[in-house]
Coordinates of C-alpha atoms in Angstrom, one line a residue:
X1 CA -4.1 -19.4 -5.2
X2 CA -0.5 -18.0 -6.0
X3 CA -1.8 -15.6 -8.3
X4 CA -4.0 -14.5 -5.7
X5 CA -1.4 -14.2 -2.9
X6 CA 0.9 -12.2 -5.6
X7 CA -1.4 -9.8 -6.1
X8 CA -2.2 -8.9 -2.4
X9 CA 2.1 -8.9 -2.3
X10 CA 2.2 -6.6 -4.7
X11 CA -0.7 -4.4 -3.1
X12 CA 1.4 -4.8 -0.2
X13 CA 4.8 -3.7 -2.1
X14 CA 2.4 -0.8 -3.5
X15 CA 1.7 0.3 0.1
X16 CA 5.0 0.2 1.4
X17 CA 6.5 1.8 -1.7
X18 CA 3.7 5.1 -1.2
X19 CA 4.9 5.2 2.0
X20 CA 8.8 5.7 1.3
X21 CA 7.8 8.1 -1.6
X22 CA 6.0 10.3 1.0
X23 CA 9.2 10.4 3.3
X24 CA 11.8 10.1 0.6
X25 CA 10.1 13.2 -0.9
X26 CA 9.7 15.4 2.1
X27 CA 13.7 15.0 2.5
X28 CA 14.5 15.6 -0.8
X29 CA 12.4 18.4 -1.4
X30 CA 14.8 20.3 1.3
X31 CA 17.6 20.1 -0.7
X32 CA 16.2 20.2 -4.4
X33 CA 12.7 21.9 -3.9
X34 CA 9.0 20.9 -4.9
X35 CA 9.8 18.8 -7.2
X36 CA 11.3 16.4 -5.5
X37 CA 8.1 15.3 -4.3
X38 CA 7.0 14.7 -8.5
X39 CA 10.4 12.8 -8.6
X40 CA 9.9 10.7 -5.6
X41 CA 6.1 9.7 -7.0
X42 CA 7.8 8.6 -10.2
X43 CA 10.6 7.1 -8.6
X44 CA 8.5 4.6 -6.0
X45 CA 5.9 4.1 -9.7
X46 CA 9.0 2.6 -11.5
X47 CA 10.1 0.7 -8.7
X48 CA 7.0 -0.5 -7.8
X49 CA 6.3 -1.5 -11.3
X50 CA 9.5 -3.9 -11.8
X51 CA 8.8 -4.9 -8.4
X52 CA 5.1 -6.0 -9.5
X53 CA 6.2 -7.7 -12.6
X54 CA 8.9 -9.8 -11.0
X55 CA 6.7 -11.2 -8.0
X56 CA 4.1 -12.0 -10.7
X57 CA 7.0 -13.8 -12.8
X58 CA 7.5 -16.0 -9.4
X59 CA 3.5 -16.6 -8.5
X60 CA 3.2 -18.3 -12.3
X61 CA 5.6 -20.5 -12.5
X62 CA 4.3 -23.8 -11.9
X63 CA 6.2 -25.4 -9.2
X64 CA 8.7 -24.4 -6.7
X65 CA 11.7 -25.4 -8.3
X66 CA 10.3 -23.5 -11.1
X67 CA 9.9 -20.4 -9.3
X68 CA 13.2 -20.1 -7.9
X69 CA 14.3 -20.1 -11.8
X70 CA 11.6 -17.5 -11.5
X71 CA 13.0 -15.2 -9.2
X72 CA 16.3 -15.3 -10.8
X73 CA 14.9 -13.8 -14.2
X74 CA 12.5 -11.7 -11.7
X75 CA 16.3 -9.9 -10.2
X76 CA 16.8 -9.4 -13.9
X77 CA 13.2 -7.8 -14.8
X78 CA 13.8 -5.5 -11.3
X79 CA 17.1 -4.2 -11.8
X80 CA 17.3 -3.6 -15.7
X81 CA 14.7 -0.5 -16.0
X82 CA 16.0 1.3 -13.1
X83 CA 19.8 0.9 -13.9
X84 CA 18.1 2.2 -17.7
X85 CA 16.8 4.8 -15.8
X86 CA 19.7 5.9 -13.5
X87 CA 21.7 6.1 -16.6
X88 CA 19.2 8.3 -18.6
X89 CA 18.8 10.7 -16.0
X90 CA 22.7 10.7 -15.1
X91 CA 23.7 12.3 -18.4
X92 CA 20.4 14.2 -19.4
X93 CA 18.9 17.3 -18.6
X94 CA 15.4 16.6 -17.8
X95 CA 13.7 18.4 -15.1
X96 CA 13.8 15.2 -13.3
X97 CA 17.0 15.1 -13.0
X98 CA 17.5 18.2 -11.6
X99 CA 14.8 17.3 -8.9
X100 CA 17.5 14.8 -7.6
X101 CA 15.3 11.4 -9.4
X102 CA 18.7 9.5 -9.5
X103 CA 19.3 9.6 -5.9
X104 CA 16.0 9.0 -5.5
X105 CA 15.9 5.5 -7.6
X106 CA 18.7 4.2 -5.6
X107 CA 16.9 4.7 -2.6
X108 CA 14.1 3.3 -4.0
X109 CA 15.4 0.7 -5.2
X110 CA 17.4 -0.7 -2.0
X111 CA 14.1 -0.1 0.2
X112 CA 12.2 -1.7 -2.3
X113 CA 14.8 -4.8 -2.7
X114 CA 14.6 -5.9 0.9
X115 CA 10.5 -5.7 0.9
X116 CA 10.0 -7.5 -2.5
X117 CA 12.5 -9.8 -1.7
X118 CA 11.5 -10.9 1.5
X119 CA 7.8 -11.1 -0.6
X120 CA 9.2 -13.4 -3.3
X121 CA 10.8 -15.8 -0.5
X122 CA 7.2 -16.3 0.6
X123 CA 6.3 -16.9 -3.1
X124 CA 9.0 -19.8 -3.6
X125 CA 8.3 -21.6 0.1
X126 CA 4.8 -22.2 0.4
X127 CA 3.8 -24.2 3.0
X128 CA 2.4 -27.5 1.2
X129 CA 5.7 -28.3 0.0
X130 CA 7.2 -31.2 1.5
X131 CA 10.6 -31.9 3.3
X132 CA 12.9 -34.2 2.0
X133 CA 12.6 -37.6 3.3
X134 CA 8.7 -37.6 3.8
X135 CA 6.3 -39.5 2.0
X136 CA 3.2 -38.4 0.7
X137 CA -0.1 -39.4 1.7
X138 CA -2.7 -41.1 -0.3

């Protein structure tokens, strides 16, 4: 059932992601040209990919507790290949780079932060966990 909800998450993470690549690349292409719009696609992919892989960290771990462990090593999974990547591009040469990809990461990233966190919130809380103080039914 997690599993299940993780992936529609990430489908939905996917979706939202497509959409900030379209506008992120119409705005950059003014300023660095047509390939902005290849550097925004790659961008929103990395992003997107980090983003998948920590949400499914959280949907398997076992139990709640667990998953908030979960979503601490998912920050870690999410923020080490783009900060890899923002450095890469920082110092190379790469047609990429020159497309304005770094900038394009970092925005990326942030918009991508708020939605897969507020997704991984609702991966750690589901509903058939019980407040303190109740007792459970036999």
């Amino acid at each position: 059932m997690t599993v299940r909800r993780a992936a529609k998450y990430i489908a939905i993470l996917g979706l939202f992601l497509a959409a900030v690549a379209a506008a992120t690349g119409i705005v950059a292409a003014r300023q660095y040209g047509s390939g902005a719009y290849l550097a925004s696609l790659v961008s929103a992919t990395m992003i997107w990919s980090v983003g998948a892989l920590s949400l499914l960290i959280v949907a398997l771990a076992p139990t709640p507790p667990a998953r908030v462990n979960a979503a601490l090593l998912g920050m870690l999974v999410r923020m080490a290949l783009p900060m890899v990547a923002i450095a890469y591009f920082s110092k190379s040469n790469h047609p990429l780079a020159a497309d304005g990809i770094v900038g394009l990461l970092v925005v990326h990233y942030l918009l991508g932060l708020v939605a897969e966190t507020l997704l991984s919130v609702r991966l750690i809380s589901p509903s058939s966990v019980k407040a303190p103080g109740t007792v459970a039914s036999s």
